[in-house]
Coordinates of C-alpha atoms in Angstrom, one line a residue:
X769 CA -9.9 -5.7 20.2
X770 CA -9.8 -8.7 18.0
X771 CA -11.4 -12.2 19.1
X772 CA -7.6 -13.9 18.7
X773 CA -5.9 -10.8 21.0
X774 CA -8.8 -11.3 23.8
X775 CA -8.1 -15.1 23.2
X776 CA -3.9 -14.4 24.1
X777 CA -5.1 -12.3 26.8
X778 CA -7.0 -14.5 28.3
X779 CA -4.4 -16.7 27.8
X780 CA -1.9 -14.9 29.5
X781 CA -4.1 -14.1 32.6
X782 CA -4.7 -17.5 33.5
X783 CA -0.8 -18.4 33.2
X784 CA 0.3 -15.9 35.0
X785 CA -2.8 -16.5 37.8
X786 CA -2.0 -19.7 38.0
X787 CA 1.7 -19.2 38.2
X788 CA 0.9 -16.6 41.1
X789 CA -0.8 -18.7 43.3
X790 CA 1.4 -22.0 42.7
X791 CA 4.8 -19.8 43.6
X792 CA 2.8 -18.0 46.7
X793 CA 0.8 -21.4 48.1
X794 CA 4.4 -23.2 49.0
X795 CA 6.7 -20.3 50.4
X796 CA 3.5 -18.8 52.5
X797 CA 3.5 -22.6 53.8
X798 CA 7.4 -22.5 54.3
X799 CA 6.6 -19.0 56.2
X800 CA 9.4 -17.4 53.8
X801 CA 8.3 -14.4 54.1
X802 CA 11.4 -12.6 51.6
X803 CA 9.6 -15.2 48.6
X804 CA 6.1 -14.4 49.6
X805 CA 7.5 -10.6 49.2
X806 CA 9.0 -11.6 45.9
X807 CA 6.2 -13.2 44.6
X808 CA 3.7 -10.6 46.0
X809 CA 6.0 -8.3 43.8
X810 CA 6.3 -10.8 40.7
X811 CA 2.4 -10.4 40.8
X812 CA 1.9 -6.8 40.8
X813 CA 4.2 -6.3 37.9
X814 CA 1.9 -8.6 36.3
X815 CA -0.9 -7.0 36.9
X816 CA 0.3 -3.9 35.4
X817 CA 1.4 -5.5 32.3
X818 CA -2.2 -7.7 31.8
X819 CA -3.7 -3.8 32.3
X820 CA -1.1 -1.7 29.7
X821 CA -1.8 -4.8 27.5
X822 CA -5.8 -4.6 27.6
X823 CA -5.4 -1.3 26.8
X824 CA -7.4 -0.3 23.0
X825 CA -3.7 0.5 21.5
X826 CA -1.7 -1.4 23.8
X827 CA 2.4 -1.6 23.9
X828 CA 2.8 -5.3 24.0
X829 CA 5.7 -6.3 23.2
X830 CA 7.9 -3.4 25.1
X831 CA 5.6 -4.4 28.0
X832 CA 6.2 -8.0 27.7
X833 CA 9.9 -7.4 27.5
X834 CA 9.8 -4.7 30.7
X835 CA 7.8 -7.3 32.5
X836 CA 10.6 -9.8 32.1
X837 CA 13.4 -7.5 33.1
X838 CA 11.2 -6.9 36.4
X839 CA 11.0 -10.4 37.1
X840 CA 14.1 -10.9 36.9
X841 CA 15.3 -8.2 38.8
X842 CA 13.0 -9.5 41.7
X843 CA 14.0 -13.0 41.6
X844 CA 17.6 -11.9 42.0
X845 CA 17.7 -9.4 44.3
X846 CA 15.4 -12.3 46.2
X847 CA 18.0 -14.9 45.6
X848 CA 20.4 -14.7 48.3
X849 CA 17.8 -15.4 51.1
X850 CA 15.3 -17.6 49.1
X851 CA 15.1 -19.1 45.7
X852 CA 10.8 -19.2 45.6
X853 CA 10.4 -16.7 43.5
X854 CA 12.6 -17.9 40.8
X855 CA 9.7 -19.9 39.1
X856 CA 8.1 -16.8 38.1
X857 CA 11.0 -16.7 35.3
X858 CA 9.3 -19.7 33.4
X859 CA 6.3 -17.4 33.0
X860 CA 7.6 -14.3 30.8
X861 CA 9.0 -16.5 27.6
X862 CA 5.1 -18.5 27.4
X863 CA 3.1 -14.9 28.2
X864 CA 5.4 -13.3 25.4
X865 CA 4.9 -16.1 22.5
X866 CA 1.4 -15.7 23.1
X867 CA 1.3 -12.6 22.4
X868 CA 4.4 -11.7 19.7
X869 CA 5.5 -15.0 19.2
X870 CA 8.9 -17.4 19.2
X871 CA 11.2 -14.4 18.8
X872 CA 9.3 -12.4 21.4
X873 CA 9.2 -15.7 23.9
X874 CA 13.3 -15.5 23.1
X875 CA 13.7 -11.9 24.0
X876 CA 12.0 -12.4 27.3
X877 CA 14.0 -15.3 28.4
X878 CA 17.1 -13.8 27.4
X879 CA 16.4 -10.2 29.2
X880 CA 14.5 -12.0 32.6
X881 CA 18.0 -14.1 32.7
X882 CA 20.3 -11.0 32.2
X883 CA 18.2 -8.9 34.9
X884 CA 18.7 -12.0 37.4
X885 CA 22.3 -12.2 37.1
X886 CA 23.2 -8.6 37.1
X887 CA 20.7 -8.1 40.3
X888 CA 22.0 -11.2 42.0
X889 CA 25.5 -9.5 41.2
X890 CA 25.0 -6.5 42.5
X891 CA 22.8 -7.7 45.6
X892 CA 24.7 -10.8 46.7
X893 CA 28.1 -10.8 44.8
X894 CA 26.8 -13.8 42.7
X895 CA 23.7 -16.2 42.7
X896 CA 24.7 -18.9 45.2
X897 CA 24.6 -23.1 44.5
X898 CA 21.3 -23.7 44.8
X899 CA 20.1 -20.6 43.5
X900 CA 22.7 -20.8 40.3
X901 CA 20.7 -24.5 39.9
X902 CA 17.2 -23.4 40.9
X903 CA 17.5 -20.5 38.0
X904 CA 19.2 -22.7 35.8
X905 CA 15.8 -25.4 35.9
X906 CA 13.5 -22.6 35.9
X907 CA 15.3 -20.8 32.6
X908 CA 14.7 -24.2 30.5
X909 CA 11.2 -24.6 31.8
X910 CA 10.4 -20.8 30.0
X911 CA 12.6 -22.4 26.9
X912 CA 10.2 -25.1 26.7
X913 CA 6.8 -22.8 27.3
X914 CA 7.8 -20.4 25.4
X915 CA 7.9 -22.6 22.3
X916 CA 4.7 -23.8 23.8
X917 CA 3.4 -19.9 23.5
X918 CA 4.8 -19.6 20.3
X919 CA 2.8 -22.2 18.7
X920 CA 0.1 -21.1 20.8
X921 CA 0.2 -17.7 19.2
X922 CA 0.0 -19.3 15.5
X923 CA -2.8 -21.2 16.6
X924 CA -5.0 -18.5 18.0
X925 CA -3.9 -15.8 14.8
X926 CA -5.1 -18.5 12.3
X927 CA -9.0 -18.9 14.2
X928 CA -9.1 -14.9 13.5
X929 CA -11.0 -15.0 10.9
X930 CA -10.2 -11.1 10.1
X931 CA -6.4 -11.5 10.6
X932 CA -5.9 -11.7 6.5
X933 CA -7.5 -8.4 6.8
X934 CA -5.6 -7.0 9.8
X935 CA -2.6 -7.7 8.1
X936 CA -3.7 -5.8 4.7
X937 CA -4.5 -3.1 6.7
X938 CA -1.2 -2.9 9.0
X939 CA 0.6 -3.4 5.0
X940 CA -1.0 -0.6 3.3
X941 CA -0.4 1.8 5.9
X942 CA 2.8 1.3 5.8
X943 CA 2.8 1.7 2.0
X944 CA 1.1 4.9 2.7
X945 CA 3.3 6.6 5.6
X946 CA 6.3 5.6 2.4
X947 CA 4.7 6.4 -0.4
X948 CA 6.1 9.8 -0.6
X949 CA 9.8 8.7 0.3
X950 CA 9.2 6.0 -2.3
X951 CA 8.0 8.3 -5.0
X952 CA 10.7 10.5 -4.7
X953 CA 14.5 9.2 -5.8
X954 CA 12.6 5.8 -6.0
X955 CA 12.4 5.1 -9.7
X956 CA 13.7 2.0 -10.7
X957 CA 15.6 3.1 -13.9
X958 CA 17.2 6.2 -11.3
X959 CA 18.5 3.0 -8.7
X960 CA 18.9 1.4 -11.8
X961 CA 21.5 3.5 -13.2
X962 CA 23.2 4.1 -10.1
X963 CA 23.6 0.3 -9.6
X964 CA 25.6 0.4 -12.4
X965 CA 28.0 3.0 -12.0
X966 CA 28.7 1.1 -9.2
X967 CA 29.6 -2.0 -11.4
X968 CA 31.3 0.1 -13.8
X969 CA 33.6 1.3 -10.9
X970 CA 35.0 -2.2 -10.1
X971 CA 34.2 -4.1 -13.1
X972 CA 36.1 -2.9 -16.7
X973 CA 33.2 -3.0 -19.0
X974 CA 32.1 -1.7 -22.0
X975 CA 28.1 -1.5 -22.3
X976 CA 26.2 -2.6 -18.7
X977 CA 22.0 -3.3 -18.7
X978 CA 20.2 -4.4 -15.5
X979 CA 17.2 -6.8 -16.0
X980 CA 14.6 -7.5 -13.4
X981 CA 12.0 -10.4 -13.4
X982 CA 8.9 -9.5 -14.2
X983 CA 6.7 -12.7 -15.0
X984 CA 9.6 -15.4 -14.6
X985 CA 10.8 -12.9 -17.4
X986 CA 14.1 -10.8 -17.8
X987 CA 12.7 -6.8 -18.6
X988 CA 15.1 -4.4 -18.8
X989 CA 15.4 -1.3 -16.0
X990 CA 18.4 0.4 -17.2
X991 CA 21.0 0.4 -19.6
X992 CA 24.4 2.3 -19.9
X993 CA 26.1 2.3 -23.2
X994 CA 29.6 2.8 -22.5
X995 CA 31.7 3.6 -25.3
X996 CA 31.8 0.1 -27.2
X997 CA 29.0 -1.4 -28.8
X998 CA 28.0 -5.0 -27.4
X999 CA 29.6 -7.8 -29.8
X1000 CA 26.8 -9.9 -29.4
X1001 CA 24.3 -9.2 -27.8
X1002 CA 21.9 -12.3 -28.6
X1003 CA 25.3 -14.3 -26.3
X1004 CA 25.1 -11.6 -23.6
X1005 CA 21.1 -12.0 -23.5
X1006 CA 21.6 -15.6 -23.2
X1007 CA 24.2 -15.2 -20.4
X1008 CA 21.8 -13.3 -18.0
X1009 CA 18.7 -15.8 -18.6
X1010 CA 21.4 -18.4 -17.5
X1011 CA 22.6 -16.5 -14.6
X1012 CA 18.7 -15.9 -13.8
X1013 CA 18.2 -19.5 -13.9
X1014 CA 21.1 -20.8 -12.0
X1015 CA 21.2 -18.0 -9.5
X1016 CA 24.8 -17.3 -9.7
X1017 CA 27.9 -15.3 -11.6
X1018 CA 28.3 -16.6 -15.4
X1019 CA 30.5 -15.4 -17.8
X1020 CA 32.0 -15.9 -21.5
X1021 CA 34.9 -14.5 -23.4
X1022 CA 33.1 -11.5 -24.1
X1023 CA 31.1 -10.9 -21.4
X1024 CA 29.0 -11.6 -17.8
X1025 CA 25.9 -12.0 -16.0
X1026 CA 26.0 -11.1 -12.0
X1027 CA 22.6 -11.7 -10.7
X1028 CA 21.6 -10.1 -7.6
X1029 CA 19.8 -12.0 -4.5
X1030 CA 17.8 -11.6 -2.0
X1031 CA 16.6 -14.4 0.7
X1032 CA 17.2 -16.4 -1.9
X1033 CA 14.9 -15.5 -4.7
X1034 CA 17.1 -12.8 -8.1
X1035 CA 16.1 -9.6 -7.7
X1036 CA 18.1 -8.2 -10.6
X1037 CA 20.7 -9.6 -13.2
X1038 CA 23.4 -7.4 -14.5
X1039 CA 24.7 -8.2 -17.5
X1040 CA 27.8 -6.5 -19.4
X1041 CA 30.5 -6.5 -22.3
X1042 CA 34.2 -6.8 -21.5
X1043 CA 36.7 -3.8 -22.6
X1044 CA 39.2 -5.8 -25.1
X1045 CA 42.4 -6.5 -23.9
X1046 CA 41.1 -7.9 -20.6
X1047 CA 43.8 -10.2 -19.2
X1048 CA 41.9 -11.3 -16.2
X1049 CA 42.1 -15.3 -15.1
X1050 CA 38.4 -16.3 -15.1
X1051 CA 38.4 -18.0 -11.9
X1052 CA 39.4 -14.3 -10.3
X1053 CA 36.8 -12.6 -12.2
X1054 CA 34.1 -14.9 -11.1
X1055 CA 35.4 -14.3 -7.5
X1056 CA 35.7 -10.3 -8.0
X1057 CA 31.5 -11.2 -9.5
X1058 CA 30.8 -12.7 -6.2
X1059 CA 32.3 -10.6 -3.9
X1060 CA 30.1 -7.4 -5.8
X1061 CA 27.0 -8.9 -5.8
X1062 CA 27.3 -8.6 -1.7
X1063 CA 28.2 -5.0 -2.0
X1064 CA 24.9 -4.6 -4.4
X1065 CA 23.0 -6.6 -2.0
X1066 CA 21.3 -3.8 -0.3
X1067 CA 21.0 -1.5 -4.0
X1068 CA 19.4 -4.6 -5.1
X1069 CA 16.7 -4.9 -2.1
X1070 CA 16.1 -1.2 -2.9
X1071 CA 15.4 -1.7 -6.6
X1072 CA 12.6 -4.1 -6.2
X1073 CA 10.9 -2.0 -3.5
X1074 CA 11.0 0.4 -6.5
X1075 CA 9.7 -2.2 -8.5
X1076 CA 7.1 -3.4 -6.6
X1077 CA 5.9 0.0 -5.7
X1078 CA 6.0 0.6 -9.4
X1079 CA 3.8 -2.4 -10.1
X1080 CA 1.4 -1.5 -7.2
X1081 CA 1.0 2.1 -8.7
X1082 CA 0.5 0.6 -12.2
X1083 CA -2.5 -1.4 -10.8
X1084 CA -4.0 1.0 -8.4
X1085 CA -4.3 3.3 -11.1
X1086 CA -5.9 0.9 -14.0
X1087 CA -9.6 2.0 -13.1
X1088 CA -8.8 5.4 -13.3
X1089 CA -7.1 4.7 -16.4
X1090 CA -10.1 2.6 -18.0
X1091 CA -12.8 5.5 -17.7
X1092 CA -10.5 8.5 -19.4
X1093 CA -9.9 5.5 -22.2
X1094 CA -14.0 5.5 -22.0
X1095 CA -14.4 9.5 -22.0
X1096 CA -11.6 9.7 -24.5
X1097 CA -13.5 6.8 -26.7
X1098 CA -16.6 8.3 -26.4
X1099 CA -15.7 12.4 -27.2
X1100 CA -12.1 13.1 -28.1
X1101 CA -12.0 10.3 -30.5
X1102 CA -15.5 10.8 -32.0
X1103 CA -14.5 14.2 -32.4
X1104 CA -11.4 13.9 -34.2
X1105 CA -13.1 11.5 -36.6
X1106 CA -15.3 14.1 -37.5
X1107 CA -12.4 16.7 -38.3
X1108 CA -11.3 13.7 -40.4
X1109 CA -14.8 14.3 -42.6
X1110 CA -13.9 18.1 -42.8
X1111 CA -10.4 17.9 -43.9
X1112 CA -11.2 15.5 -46.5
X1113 CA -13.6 17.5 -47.8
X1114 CA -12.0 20.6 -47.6
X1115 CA -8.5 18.5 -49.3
X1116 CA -11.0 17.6 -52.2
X1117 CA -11.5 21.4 -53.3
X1118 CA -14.2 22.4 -51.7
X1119 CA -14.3 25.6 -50.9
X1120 CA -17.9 26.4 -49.0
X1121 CA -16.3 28.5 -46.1
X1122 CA -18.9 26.8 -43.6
X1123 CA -16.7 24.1 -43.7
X1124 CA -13.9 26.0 -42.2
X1125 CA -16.3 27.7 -39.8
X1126 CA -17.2 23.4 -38.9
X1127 CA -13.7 22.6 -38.6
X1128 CA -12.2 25.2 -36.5
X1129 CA -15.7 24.8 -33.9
X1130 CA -14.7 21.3 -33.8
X1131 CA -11.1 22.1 -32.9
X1132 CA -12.3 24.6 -30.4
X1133 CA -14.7 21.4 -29.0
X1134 CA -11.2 18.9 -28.7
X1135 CA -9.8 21.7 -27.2
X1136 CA -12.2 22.2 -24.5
X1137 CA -12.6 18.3 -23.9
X1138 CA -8.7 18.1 -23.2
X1139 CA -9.5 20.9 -20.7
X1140 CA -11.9 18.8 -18.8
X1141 CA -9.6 15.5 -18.4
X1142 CA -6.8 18.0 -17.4
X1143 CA -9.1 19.2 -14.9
X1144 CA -10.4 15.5 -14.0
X1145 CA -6.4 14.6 -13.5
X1146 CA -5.7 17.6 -11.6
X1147 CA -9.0 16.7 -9.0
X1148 CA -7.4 14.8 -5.9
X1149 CA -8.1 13.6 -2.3
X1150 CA -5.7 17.0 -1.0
X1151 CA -8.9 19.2 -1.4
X1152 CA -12.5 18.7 -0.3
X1153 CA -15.3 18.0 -2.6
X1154 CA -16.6 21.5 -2.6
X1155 CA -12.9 23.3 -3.3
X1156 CA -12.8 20.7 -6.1
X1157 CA -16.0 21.1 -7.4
X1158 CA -15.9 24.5 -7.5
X1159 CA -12.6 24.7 -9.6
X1160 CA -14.5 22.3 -11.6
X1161 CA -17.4 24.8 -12.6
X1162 CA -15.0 27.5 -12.9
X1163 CA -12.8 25.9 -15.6
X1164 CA -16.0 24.7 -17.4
X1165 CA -17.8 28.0 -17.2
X1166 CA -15.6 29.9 -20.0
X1167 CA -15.9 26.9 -22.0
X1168 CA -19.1 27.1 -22.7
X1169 CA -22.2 29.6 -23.5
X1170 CA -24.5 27.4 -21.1
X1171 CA -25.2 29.4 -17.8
X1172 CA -23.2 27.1 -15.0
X1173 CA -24.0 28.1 -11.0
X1174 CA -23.0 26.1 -8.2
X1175 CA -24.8 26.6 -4.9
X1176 CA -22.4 25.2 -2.3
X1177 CA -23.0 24.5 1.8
X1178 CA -19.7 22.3 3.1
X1179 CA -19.1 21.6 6.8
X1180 CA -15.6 21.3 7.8
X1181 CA -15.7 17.7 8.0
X1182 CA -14.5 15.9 5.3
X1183 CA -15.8 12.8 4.0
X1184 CA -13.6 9.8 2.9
X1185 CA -11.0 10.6 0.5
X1186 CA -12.1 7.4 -1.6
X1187 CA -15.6 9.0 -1.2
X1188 CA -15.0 11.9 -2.5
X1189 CA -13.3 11.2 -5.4
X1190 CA -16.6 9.0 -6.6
X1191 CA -19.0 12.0 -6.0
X1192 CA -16.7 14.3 -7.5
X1193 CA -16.5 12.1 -10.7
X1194 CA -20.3 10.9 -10.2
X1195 CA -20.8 15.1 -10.5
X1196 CA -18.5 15.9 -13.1
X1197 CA -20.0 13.3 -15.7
X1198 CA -23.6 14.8 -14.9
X1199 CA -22.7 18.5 -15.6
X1200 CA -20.6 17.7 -18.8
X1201 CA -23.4 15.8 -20.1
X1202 CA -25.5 18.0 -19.6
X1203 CA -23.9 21.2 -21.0
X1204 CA -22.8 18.0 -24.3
X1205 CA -26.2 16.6 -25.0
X1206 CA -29.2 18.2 -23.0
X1207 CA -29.3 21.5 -25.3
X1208 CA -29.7 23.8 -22.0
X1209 CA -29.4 27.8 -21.4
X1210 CA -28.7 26.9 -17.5
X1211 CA -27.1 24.2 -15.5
X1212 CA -27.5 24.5 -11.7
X1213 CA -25.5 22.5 -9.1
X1214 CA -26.5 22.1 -5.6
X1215 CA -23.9 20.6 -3.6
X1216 CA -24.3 19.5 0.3
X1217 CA -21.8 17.9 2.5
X1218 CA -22.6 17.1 6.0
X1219 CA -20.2 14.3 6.9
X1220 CA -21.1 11.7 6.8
X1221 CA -24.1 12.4 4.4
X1222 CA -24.0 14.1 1.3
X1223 CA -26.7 15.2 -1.2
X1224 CA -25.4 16.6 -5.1
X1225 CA -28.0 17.8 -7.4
X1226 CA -27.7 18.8 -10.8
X1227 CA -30.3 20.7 -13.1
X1228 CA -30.8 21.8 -16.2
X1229 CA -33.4 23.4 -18.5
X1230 CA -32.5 21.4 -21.9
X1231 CA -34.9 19.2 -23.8
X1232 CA -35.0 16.4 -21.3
X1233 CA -34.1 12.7 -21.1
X1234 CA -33.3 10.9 -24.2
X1235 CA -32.6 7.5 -25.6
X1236 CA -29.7 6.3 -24.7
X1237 CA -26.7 5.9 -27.5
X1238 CA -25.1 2.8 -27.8
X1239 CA -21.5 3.7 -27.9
X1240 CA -22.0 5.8 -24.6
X1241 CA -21.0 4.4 -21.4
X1242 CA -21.9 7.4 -18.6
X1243 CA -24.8 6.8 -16.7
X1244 CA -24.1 3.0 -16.5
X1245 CA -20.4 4.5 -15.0
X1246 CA -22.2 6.8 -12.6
X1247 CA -24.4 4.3 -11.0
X1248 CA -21.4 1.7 -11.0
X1249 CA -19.9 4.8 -8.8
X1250 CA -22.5 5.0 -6.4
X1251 CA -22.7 1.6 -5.7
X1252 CA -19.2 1.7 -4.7
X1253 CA -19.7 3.9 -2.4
X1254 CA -23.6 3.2 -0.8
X1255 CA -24.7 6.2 -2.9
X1256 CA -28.2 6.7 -4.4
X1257 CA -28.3 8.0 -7.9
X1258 CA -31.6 9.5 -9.3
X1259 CA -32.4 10.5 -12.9
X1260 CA -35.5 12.2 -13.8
X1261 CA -37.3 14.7 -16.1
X1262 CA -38.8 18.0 -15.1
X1263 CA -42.2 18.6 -15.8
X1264 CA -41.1 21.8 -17.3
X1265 CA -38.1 20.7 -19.3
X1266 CA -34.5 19.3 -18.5
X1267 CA -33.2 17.1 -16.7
X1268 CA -32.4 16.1 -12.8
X1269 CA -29.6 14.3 -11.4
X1270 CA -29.3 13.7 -7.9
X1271 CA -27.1 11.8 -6.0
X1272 CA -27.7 11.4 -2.3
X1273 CA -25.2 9.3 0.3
X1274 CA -27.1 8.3 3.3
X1275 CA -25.1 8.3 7.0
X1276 CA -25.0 5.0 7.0
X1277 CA -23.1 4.2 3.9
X1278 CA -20.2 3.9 4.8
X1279 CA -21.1 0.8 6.5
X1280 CA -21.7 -1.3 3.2
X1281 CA -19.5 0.4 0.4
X1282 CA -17.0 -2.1 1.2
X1283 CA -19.8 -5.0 0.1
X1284 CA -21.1 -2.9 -2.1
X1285 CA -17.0 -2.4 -3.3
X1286 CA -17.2 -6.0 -3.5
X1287 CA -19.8 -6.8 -5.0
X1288 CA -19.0 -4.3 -8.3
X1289 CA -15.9 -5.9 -8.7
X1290 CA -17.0 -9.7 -8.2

């Protein structure tokens, strides 16, 4: 429970407390005994809601909103012998915009009032004078302190100092519960093109494009032909950045810009070519414009989800993309340049077959290193580390004449996804290296996962450690990777030859990766 949420709940014990004992003092004075039955009533429905709401995953707002309907039930079945009770409505609308805020404050008022009347209906045939007056008073007092709960409830979420956080967290799993329904049928150039057979339905037009901003920037999403050519397209171009810009239909003899809004802000601009012989008035076109965009409204609030989504993707997977531009730099490339050496000197005539022999080992060598990416593409939070590091050593294995075993003891539970993707990589980059560079006949992994610890070893028998090369980027990536995560990562030499790696995640890591996270990317 945040500080803020014990803050509203506190909050909203004290009015309703107070509100309890400041209804029940007068009518248990005035001897009314149906109001001190009301009230009495009023209280223990508030009692229930303060204990649903302390709950650790509590229902507030649909017990906020239950708690109204309650009261108001009470206070009007109450109403035809006494009007004490009626008080209790000022108290929903404040306890709700503490907790949910001006709309939630809004709900409540409206659903106590409702429940009042239709009880009082029902009971009584009708709230009487005084109580019609009485309920009246009390249902603008809760206008007022709601508004004051409202602005209560901004107050107390800005002195969370986690709430920036809370509400990244509530974001992404939402982005994560949709990801798959946005992946799929979510593309913007798909929406994009359907967007447009839309337009092309209602609008007589030769070639259609849809634009999106991207960096106060038109980019292009999708783009139907038609059957004519544009006949000027530099005019059309200039007719969507003006529709962009003024945030409305434009058009010219030859042609139109519709941009597409959303609270405001363009989404989208679709931009087209008249079919000639179009004998429309211009002040009807603009109108038939207007009255589409509305239809597109929707489509267009769909297309930048796709877009933003698209955008997100691009970023979240920039890392990732980085390091196979690093493994790709630092073995396919080099490789290839070398087969550049061979065919030159095999193109200049000559003809000592060890050359051949040179070039088709090297090929053999791309080969295999296109393997391993496809393999590192293919590795993915859906298995555990162990299934994924033993497809690993089984792809490598007929790769290669080096000996590869891996000894593996896995629990069933898994660690973090985000976890095991670093130890899987962290892994990966020490057995290739090692079967690369370390000249061994055997390459052992040891692999132990006892959530949430985990201990990876990897040996081999090759010539041991060596000086670093300057254009090679692994070990610095592999201990950036275990800092992410609160790993350990050891390298040492064997007294009898090779080379250990081991990287060991303590139980407690999974306390500071996020400042160790932090800290990386600082």
């Amino acid at each position: 429970m945040s500080p803020a949420y014990r803050q509203r709940l506190f909050v909203a014990l004290a009015a309703r407390g107070f509100g309890f004992l400041a209804l029940l003092g007068p009518a248990a004075w005035a001897q009314d005994d149906v109001g001190v039955l009301a009230i009495a009533a009023v209280g223990a429905s508030w009692a229930v809601a303060l204990i649903v709401e302390a709950l650790p995953r509590p229902l507030v707002l649909t017990t906020e909103l239950v708690a109204a309907a309650l009261v108001g039930t009470i206070c009007g079945l109450a109403a035809g012998s006494s009007t004490a009770a009626l008080g209790a409505l000022a108290i929903s609308p404040l306890t709700a915009g503490v907790f949910r805020g001006v709309r939630a404050a809004l709900g409540a008022l409206g659903i106590s009032t409702v429940a009042l009347v239709v009880a009082a209906a029902i009971a009584h045939g009708g709230l009487a004078f005084q109580g019609a007056v009485a309920g009246f008073t009390w249902t603008m007092t809760g206008l007022g302190l709601g508004f004051i709960g409202a602005s209560l409830h901004g107050t107390l979420l800005r002195t969370d100092p986690l709430a920036t956080q809370r509400r990244v967290q509530s974001l992404i799993r939402r982005l994560i519960h949709e990801s798959d329904r946005l992946v799929s049928g979510h593309e913007p150039e798909t929406l994009g093109a359907a967007m447009l057979d839309q337009v092309r339905a209602v609008v007589p037009a030769g070639a259609l494009l849809i634009q999106a901003p991207h960096d106060s920037v038109l980019a292009p999403v999708a783009l139907d032909p038609g059957a004519l050519a544009p006949p000027d397209e530099l005019a059309t171009v200039s007719l969507a950045d003006r529709a962009y810009a003024e945030a409305r239909p434009v058009r010219s003899v030859d042609g139109f810009a519709l941009p597409l809004t959303s609270e405001g802000r363009v989404v989208a601009v679709i931009s087209g070519w008249f079919l000639p012989g179009l004998d429309t008035e211009p002040a009807a076109q603009l109108e038939q414009l207007s009255r589409l965009a509305t239809r597109l409204e929707g489509a267009a609030i769909d297309l930048e989800t796709a877009l933003l989504f698209a955008t997100f993707r691009t970023m979240a997977t920039v890392e990732e993309r980085r390091r196979l531009a690093r493994e790709l730099h630092d073995g396919v490339a080099q490789d290839l340049a070398s087969l550049g050496y061979l065919v030159d000197a095999i193109a200049a005539g000559n003809t000592d077959p060890t050359y051949v022999g040179k070039l088709r080992d090297r090929l053999t060598g791309v080969l295999e290193e296109v393997r391993r990416s496809l393999v590192t593409l293919r590795a993915d939070s859906g298995r555990s580390l162990g299934v994924s590091l033993d497809d690993l050593v089984r792809s490598l294995g007929p790769t290669t004449d080096i000996a590869l075993f891996l000894a593996l003891d896995e629990g069933p539970a898994r660690l973090r996804p985000e976890v095991e993707a670093e130890l899987y990589r962290i892994t990966q980059e020490a057995i290739i290296n090692a079967l690369r560079h370390s000249g061994a006949t055997t390459v052992q992994v040891r692999c132990r996962v006892d959530a949430p610890s985990a201990k990876i070893t990897v040996i081999d028998d090759g010539r041991g450690l060596a000086d670093a090369r300057p254009d090679s980027h692994g070990l610095q990536i592999m201990q950036e990777r275990a800092r992410l995560i609160g790993a350990d990562l050891q390298l040492t030499s064997r007294p009898a030859g090779g080379v250990v790696v081991q990287v060991r995640l303590p139980a407690g890591a999974a306390a500071t990766a996020a400042t160790a996270r932090k800290k990386v990317t600082a």
